[in-house]
Short mmCIF file of C-alpha atoms in Angstrom, two decimals:
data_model
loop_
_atom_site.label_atom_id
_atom_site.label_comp_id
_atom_site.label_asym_id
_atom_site.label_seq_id
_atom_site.Cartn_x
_atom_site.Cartn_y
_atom_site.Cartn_z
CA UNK A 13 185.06 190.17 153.02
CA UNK A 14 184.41 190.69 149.37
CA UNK A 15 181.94 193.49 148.34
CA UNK A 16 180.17 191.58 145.05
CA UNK A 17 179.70 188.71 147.50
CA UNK A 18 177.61 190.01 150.07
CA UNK A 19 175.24 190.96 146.51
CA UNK A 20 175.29 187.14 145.85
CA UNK A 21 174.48 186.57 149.50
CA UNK A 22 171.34 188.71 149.75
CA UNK A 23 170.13 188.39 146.26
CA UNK A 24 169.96 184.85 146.96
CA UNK A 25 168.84 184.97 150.47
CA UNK A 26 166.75 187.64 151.87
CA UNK A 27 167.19 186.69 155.25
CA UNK A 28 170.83 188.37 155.03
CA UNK A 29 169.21 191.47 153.52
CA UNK A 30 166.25 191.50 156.57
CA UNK A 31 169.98 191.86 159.20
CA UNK A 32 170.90 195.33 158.35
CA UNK A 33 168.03 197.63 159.25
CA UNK A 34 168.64 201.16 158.59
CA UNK A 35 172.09 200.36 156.70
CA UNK A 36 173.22 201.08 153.38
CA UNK A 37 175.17 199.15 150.87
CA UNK A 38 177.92 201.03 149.83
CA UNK A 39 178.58 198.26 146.56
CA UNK A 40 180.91 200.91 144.86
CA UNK A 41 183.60 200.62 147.49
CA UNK A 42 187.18 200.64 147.43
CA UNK A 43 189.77 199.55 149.94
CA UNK A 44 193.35 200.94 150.31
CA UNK A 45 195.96 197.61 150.53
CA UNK A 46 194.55 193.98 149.62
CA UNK A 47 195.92 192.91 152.90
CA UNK A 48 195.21 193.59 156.18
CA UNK A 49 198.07 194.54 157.86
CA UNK A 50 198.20 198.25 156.66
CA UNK A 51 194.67 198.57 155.76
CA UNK A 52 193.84 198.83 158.87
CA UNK A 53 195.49 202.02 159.54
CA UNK A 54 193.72 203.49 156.45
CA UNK A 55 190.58 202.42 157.56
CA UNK A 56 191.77 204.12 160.85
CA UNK A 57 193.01 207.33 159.76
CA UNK A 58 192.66 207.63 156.01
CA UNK A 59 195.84 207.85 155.20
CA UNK A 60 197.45 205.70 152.57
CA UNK A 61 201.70 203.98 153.61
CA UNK A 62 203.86 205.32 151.11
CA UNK A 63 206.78 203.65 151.40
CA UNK A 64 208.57 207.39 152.37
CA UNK A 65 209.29 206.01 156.11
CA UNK A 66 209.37 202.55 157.85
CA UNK A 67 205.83 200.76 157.95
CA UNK A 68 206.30 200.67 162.01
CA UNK A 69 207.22 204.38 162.35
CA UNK A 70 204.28 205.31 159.99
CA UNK A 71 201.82 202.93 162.30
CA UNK A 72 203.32 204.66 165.43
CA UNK A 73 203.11 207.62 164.26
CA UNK A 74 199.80 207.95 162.58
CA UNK A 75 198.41 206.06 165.29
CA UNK A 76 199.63 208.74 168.19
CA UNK A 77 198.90 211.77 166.14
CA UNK A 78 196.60 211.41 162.96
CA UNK A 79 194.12 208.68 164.03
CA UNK A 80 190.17 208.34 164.29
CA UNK A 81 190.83 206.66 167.93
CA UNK A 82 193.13 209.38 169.36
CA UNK A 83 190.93 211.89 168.26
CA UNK A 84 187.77 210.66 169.81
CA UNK A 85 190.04 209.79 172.86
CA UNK A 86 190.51 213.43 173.35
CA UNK A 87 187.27 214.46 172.34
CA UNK A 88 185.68 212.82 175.82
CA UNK A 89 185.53 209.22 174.36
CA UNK A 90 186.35 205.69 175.49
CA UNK A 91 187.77 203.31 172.91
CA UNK A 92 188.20 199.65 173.49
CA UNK A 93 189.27 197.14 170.87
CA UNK A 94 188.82 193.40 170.70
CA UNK A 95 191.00 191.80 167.74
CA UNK A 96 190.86 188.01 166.49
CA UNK A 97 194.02 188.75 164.36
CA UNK A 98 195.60 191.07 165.84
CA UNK A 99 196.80 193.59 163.14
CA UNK A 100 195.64 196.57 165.34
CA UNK A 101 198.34 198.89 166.89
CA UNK A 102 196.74 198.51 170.09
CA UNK A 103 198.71 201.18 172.31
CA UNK A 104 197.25 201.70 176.15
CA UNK A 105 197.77 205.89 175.14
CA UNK A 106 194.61 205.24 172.62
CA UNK A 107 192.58 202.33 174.01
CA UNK A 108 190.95 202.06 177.19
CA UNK A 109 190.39 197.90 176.75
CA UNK A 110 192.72 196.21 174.57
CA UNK A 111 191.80 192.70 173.84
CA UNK A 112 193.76 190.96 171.01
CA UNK A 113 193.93 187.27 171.20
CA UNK A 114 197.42 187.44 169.11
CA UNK A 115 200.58 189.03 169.58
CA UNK A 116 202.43 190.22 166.50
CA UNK A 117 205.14 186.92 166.95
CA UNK A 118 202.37 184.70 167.59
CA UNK A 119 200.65 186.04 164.02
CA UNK A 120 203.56 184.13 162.29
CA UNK A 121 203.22 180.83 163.74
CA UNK A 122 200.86 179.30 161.31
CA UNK A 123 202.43 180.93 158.57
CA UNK A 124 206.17 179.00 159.47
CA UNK A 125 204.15 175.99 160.23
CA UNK A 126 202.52 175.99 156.69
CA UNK A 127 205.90 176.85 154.86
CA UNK A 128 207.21 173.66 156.77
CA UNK A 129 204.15 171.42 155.62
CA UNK A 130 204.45 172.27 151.91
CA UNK A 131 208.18 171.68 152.34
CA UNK A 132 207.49 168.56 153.96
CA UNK A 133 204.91 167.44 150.89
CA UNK A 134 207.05 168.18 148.16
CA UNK A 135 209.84 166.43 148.89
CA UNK A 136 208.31 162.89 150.76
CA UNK A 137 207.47 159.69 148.47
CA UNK A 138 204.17 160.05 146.53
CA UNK A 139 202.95 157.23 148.69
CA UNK A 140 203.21 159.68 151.99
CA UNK A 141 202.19 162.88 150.81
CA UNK A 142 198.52 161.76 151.86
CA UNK A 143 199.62 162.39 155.78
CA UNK A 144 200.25 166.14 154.74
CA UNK A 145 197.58 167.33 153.19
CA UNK A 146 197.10 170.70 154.85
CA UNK A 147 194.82 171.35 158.18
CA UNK A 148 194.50 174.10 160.74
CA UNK A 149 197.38 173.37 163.75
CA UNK A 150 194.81 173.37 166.42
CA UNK A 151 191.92 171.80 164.86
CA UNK A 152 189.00 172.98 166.87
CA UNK A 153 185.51 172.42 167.18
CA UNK A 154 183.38 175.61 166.32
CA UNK A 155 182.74 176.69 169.89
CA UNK A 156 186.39 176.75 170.17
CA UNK A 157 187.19 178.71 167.24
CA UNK A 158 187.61 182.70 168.16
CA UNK A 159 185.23 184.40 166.50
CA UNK A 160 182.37 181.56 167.61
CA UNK A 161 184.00 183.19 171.36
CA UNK A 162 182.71 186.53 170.11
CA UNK A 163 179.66 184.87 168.59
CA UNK A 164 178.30 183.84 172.57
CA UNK A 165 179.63 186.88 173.78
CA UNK A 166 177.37 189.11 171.42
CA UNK A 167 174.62 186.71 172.22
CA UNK A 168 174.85 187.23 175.74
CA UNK A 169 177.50 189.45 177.77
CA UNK A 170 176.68 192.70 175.76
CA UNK A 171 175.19 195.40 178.39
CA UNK A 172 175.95 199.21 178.71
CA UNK A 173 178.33 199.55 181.43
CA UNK A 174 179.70 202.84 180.54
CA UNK A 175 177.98 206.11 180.50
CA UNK A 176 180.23 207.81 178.54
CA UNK A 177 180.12 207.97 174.17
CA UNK A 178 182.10 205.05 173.56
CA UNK A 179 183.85 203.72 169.97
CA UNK A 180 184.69 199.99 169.71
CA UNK A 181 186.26 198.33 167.15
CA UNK A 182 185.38 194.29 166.65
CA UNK A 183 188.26 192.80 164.52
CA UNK A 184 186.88 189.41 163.49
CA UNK A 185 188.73 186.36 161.53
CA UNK A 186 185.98 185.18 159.15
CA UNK A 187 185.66 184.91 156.49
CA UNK A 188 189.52 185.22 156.14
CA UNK A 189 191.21 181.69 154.92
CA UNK A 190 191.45 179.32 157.67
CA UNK A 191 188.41 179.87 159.78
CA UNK A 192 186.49 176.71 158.93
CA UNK A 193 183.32 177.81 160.07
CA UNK A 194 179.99 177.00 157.60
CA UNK A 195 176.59 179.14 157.65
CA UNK A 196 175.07 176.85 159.50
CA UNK A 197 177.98 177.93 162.63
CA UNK A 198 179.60 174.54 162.68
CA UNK A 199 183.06 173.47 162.09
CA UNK A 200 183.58 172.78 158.70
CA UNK A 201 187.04 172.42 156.84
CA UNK A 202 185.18 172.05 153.75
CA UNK A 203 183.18 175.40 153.98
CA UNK A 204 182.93 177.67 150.58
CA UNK A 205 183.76 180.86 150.65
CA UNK A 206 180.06 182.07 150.39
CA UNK A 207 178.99 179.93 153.19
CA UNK A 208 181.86 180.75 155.52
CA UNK A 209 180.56 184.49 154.77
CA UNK A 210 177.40 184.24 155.65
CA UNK A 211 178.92 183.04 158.82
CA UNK A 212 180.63 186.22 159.50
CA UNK A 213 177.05 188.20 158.83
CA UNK A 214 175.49 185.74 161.71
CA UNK A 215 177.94 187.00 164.15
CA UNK A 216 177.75 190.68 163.00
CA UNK A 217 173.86 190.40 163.23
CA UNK A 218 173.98 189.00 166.52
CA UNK A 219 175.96 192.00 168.02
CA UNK A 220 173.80 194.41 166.37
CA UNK A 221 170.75 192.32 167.99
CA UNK A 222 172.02 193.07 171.44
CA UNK A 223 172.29 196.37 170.35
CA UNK A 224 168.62 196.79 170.45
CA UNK A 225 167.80 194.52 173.34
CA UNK A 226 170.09 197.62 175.27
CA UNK A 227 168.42 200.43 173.29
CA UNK A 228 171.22 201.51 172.04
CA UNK A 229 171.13 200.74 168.55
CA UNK A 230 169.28 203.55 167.09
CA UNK A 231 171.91 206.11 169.00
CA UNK A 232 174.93 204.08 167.28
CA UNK A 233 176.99 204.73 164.18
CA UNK A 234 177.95 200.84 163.10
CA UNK A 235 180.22 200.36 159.93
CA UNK A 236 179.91 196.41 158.97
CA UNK A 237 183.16 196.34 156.99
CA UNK A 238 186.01 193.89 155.14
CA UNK A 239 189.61 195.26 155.17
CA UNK A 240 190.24 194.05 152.41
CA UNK A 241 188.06 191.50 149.50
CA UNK A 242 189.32 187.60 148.80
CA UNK A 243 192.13 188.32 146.13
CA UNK A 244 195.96 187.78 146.64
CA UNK A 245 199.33 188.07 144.55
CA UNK A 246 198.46 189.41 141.46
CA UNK A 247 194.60 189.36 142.01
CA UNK A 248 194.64 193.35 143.33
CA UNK A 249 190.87 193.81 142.06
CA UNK A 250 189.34 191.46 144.14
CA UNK A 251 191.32 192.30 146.99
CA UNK A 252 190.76 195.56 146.50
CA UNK A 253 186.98 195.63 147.06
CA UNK A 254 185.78 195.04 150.55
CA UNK A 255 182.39 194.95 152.14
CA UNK A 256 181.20 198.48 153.40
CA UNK A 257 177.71 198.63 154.82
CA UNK A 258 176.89 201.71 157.20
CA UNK A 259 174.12 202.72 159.35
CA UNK A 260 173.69 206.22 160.70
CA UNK A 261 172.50 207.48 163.55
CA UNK A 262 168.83 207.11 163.84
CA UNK A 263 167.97 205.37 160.70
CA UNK A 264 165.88 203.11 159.96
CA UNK A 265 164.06 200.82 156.78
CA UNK A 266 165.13 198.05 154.45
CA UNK A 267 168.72 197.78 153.64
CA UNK A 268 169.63 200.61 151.02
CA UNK A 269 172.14 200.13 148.05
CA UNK A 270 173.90 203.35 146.95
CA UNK A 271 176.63 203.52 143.98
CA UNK A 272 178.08 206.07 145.33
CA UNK A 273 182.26 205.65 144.93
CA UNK A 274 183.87 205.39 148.64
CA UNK A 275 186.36 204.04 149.92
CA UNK A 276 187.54 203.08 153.41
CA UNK A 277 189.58 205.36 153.83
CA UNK A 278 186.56 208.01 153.80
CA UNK A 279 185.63 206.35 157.03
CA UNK A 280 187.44 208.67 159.93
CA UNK A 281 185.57 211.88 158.18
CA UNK A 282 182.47 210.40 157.72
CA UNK A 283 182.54 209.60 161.97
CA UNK A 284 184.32 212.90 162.61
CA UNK A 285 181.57 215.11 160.82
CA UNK A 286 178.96 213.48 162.05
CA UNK A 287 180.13 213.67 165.43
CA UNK A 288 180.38 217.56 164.48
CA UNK A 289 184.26 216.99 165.55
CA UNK A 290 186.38 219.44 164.01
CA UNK A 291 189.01 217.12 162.19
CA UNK A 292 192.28 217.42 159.61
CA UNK A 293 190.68 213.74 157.81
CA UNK A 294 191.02 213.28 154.15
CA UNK A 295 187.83 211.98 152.06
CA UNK A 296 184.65 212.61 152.01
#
């Protein structure tokens, strides 16, 4: 999710703005990779891959001994994770629930299957390259698609089942390429980038709704964040500006907008101190 986007979004809609109550807009936000596959990691521990060791023994490791999760684990919290893309080292020593929809050879599927379409249409007759122009595998309707799954869930199934201080992390697909899903919440191959956006602030609002049909959202500490913004390739600073919008415990008001420079790796402090947790963290 692209930072300067969500500024389109709510300077031309102010029903996106009226979503967040008590957050800030942290527009001067920077993100760590422009993909997600080690971002996540920063946003989880702070710490940037260096290329020093292999990417899986630096996601092991960091994960086991230098991560927000494990910390809060053995600080007397639970910590469940629900991922649409899987992406998330999701190890049963950290998380209480693990739900991730894909495993890490299942990730690659559409990838192989798109490398064999545009194989495919570059080398049939022009007269035949019509029957492979490119679609989703599964096309699905938008109840189907899994973060609409999430969507209901949020609408309905959320209830406080756990007495203990519990950290979740909700790892959606939109508005990532590929989810074909329109503001509106219907299927829609066709959907711009902006709409397809606003999509993925519907489902965000509609957790933080049942949030405060529990009474539980003025105790919670919610980050509404992008791993990483649209770009690819060459296109670093657009990929390198995600969304970051944060409410703190207890507050309240119109959305705020601060310049203040973060980035996401800043996250793990920010939840550390203000769980007055002593922590090792980098950033501020």
């Amino acid at each position: 999710f692209q930072s300067d986007i969500f500024q389109q979004i709510i300077d031309e809609d102010p029903e996106y703005r009226d979503m967040f109550d008590g957050f800030t807009y942290y527009r001067n936000n920077v993100g760590g990779f422009p993909t997600t596959y080690l971002s996540v990691m920063y946003i989880l521990s702070g710490k940037l891959y260096d290329n020093s060791i292999p990417i899986s023994q630096f996601l092991n490791d960091t994960s086991l001994n230098s991560s927000l999760p494990i910390l809060l684990k053995e600080n007397g919290f639970r910590a469940d994770i629900k991922s649409q893309m899987g992406r998330i080292n999701g190890r049963s020593e950290i998380y209480d629930v693990i739900d991730t929809d894909f495993s890490a050879s299942h990730e690659d599927i559409p990838e192989i299957a798109s490398l064999y379409q545009l194989t495919f249409f570059r080398f049939v007759p022009q007269a035949m390259k019509q029957y492979f122009i490119f679609k989703s595998i599964n096309m699905k309707k938008a109840n189907e698609l899994p973060d609409m799954t999430v969507y209901h869930d949020f609408k309905s199934a959320v209830h406080v089942s756990a007495p203990e201080r519990t950290f979740k992390i909700f790892h959606l697909t939109s508005p990532h390429p590929g989810t074909y899903l329109n503001e509106a919440l219907e299927y829609d191959e066709s959907s711009p980038y902006n709409s397809t956006a606003k999509a993925s602030l519907k489902i965000s609002h509609a957790l933080l709704d049942s949030l405060k049909r529990n009474d539980i959202y003025d105790n919670s500490l919610i980050f509404v964040i992008g791993d990483h913004g649209t770009g690819s390739g060459r296109d670093l600073v657009s990929g390198g500006i995600p969304l970051m919008l944060v409410k703190s415990f207890n507050s309240t008001g119109p959305l705020k907008i601060s310049d203040a420079p973060v980035t996401l790796g800043d996250i793990p402090k920010t939840i550390a101190e203000e769980l007055r947790i002593g922590n090792n963290f980098t950033g501020s």
